[in-house]
mmCIF file of C-alpha atoms and ligand atoms in Angstrom:
data_model
loop_
_atom_site.group_PDB
_atom_site.id
_atom_site.type_symbol
_atom_site.label_atom_id
_atom_site.label_comp_id
_atom_site.label_asym_id
_atom_site.label_seq_id
_atom_site.Cartn_x
_atom_site.Cartn_y
_atom_site.Cartn_z
ATOM 1 C CA MET A 1 17.995 100.957 -103.224
ATOM 2 C CA GLU A 2 17.524 98.806 -100.469
ATOM 3 C CA LYS A 3 21.051 98.059 -98.958
ATOM 4 C CA GLN A 4 20.546 95.007 -96.867
ATOM 5 C CA THR A 5 23.731 92.809 -95.935
ATOM 6 C CA TYR A 6 23.647 89.242 -94.653
ATOM 7 C CA SER A 7 25.993 86.808 -92.918
ATOM 8 C CA VAL A 8 26.418 83.069 -93.210
ATOM 9 C CA GLY A 9 23.800 81.311 -91.059
ATOM 10 C CA GLU A 10 21.084 83.895 -91.300
ATOM 11 C CA ARG A 11 17.698 82.760 -92.480
ATOM 12 C CA VAL A 12 15.928 83.911 -95.721
ATOM 13 C CA GLU A 13 12.603 82.832 -97.641
ATOM 14 C CA LYS A 14 13.229 80.995 -100.924
ATOM 15 C CA PHE A 15 11.207 78.900 -103.072
ATOM 16 C CA CYS A 16 12.991 75.494 -103.063
ATOM 17 C CA ALA A 17 12.583 73.842 -106.330
ATOM 18 C CA LYS A 18 13.087 70.416 -104.907
ATOM 19 C CA CYS A 19 10.498 70.709 -102.060
ATOM 20 C CA GLY A 20 8.141 72.489 -104.178
ATOM 21 C CA GLU A 21 7.405 75.199 -101.761
ATOM 22 C CA GLU A 22 8.898 78.478 -100.210
ATOM 23 C CA ARG A 23 10.393 78.073 -97.149
ATOM 24 C CA GLY A 24 13.037 79.357 -94.823
ATOM 25 C CA HIS A 25 16.741 78.829 -96.222
ATOM 26 C CA VAL A 26 20.027 79.132 -94.656
ATOM 27 C CA VAL A 27 22.246 81.384 -95.968
ATOM 28 C CA ALA A 28 25.581 79.368 -97.018
ATOM 29 C CA SER A 29 27.635 81.973 -98.698
ATOM 30 C CA VAL A 30 27.714 85.744 -99.259
ATOM 31 C CA THR A 31 29.597 88.010 -101.403
ATOM 32 C CA LYS A 32 31.925 90.543 -100.164
ATOM 33 C CA ARG A 33 29.305 93.265 -100.434
ATOM 34 C CA GLY A 34 26.886 91.183 -98.005
ATOM 35 C CA ALA A 35 24.586 89.842 -100.565
ATOM 36 C CA ILE A 36 23.538 86.264 -100.449
ATOM 37 C CA SER A 37 25.232 84.133 -103.131
ATOM 38 C CA ARG A 38 24.060 80.649 -102.409
ATOM 39 C CA VAL A 39 21.409 79.076 -99.827
ATOM 40 C CA SER A 40 20.828 75.600 -98.620
ATOM 41 C CA CYS A 41 17.441 74.118 -98.019
ATOM 42 C CA PRO A 42 17.275 72.434 -94.458
ATOM 43 C CA GLN A 43 14.339 70.277 -95.771
ATOM 44 C CA CYS A 44 15.941 68.806 -98.614
ATOM 45 C CA GLY A 45 19.754 69.715 -98.404
ATOM 46 C CA THR A 46 19.703 71.303 -101.690
ATOM 47 C CA ARG A 47 22.088 74.189 -102.199
ATOM 48 C CA SER A 48 21.153 76.646 -104.600
ATOM 49 C CA SER A 49 22.433 80.019 -106.076
ATOM 50 C CA PHE A 50 20.404 82.898 -104.569
ATOM 51 C CA LYS A 51 19.816 85.778 -107.294
ATOM 52 C CA GLY A 52 18.372 89.114 -105.736
ATOM 53 C CA GLY A 53 14.787 89.499 -106.508
ATOM 54 C CA ASP A 54 14.045 85.591 -106.769
ATOM 55 C CA ALA A 55 12.884 85.593 -103.139
ATOM 56 C CA THR A 56 11.103 87.839 -100.905
ATOM 57 C CA GLN A 57 14.299 88.388 -98.964
ATOM 58 C CA ARG A 58 12.733 88.670 -95.805
ATOM 59 C CA ARG A 59 14.930 88.429 -92.892
ATOM 60 C CA ALA A 60 13.321 85.583 -90.980
ATOM 61 C CA SER A 61 13.399 86.602 -87.187
ATOM 62 C CA ALA A 62 17.342 86.074 -87.278
ATOM 63 C CA LYS A 63 18.897 84.852 -84.286
ATOM 64 C CA ALA A 64 15.842 84.215 -82.613
ATOM 65 C CA SER A 65 16.236 80.317 -81.958
ATOM 66 C CA ALA A 66 16.600 79.039 -78.587
ATOM 67 C CA PRO A 67 20.070 77.752 -77.480
ATOM 68 C CA TYR A 68 20.814 73.989 -78.106
ATOM 69 C CA ASP A 69 20.026 72.009 -75.063
ATOM 70 C CA GLN A 70 20.708 68.479 -75.027
ATOM 71 C CA LYS A 71 18.041 67.749 -72.227
ATOM 72 C CA ARG A 72 15.259 69.011 -74.612
ATOM 73 C CA THR A 73 13.504 66.640 -77.071
ATOM 74 C CA TYR A 74 13.586 68.237 -80.544
ATOM 75 C CA ARG A 75 11.242 67.752 -83.489
ATOM 76 C CA ALA A 76 12.115 68.099 -87.125
ATOM 77 C CA GLY A 77 11.590 71.497 -88.170
ATOM 78 C CA GLN A 78 12.646 73.480 -84.962
ATOM 79 C CA SER A 79 15.607 75.645 -84.851
ATOM 80 C CA LEU A 80 18.267 76.221 -82.342
ATOM 81 C CA THR A 81 21.436 77.811 -81.945
ATOM 82 C CA HIS A 82 24.652 76.033 -80.933
ATOM 83 C CA PRO A 83 27.370 77.610 -79.212
ATOM 84 C CA THR A 84 29.864 76.499 -81.646
ATOM 85 C CA PHE A 85 28.073 75.715 -84.812
ATOM 86 C CA GLY A 86 25.829 78.555 -84.787
ATOM 87 C CA GLU A 87 22.134 78.420 -86.138
ATOM 88 C CA GLY A 88 20.880 75.130 -87.050
ATOM 89 C CA GLU A 89 17.453 73.475 -88.071
ATOM 90 C CA VAL A 90 16.411 70.025 -87.157
ATOM 91 C CA THR A 91 16.013 68.145 -90.186
ATOM 92 C CA ALA A 92 15.508 64.386 -88.925
ATOM 93 C CA VAL A 93 15.068 62.856 -85.496
ATOM 94 C CA ILE A 94 16.519 59.307 -84.980
ATOM 95 C CA GLU A 95 15.603 58.219 -81.490
ATOM 96 C CA GLN A 96 18.363 60.068 -79.048
ATOM 97 C CA LYS A 97 19.896 61.835 -82.130
ATOM 98 C CA ILE A 98 19.060 64.562 -84.073
ATOM 99 C CA ASP A 99 20.430 65.632 -87.556
ATOM 100 C CA VAL A 100 20.688 69.411 -87.522
ATOM 101 C CA LEU A 101 21.661 71.664 -90.460
ATOM 102 C CA PHE A 102 24.231 73.964 -89.703
ATOM 103 C CA PRO A 103 25.529 76.761 -92.051
ATOM 104 C CA ASP A 104 28.263 74.772 -92.994
ATOM 105 C CA ARG A 105 27.170 71.053 -92.907
ATOM 106 C CA MET A 106 24.889 68.621 -91.231
ATOM 107 C CA ARG A 107 25.670 67.575 -87.769
ATOM 108 C CA ARG A 108 24.360 64.838 -85.589
ATOM 109 C CA LEU A 109 23.500 65.773 -82.180
ATOM 110 C CA ILE A 110 22.155 64.084 -78.962
ATOM 111 C CA HIS A 111 18.726 65.143 -77.535
ATOM 112 C CA ALA A 112 16.098 64.075 -74.996
ATOM 113 C CA ARG A 113 18.834 63.323 -72.803
ATOM 114 C CA ASN A 114 17.558 62.024 -69.532
ATOM 115 C CA GLN A 115 18.606 64.383 -66.404
ATOM 116 C CA ASP A 116 19.663 62.184 -63.585
HETATM 117 ZN ZN1 ZN B 1 14.154 71.895 -100.357
#
């Protein structure tokens, strides 16, 4: 019997009914035993329950994202790790701002900041 434990903010592959494709989801909540109970889709923001067996449960190279750097220029779909908010995925780019989905909620950060 596989014994995998997860923590909030990790990535798992799951089929998103709204997006119509399997994609990396952010673990939104876990049970006391470390099993995933809810995940959120970084693309459409849909939160859905996670039943063991309805996904491949591949651990998507967790904690591999580069640290957030406001001087960098981000694109939608990129992952980053914020020192306070944790692992996030860029969902939208609005000029000098980016919307990043963190495990708890979406946050707007700055990017592409000119160094002077
Ligand atoms: Zn989705």
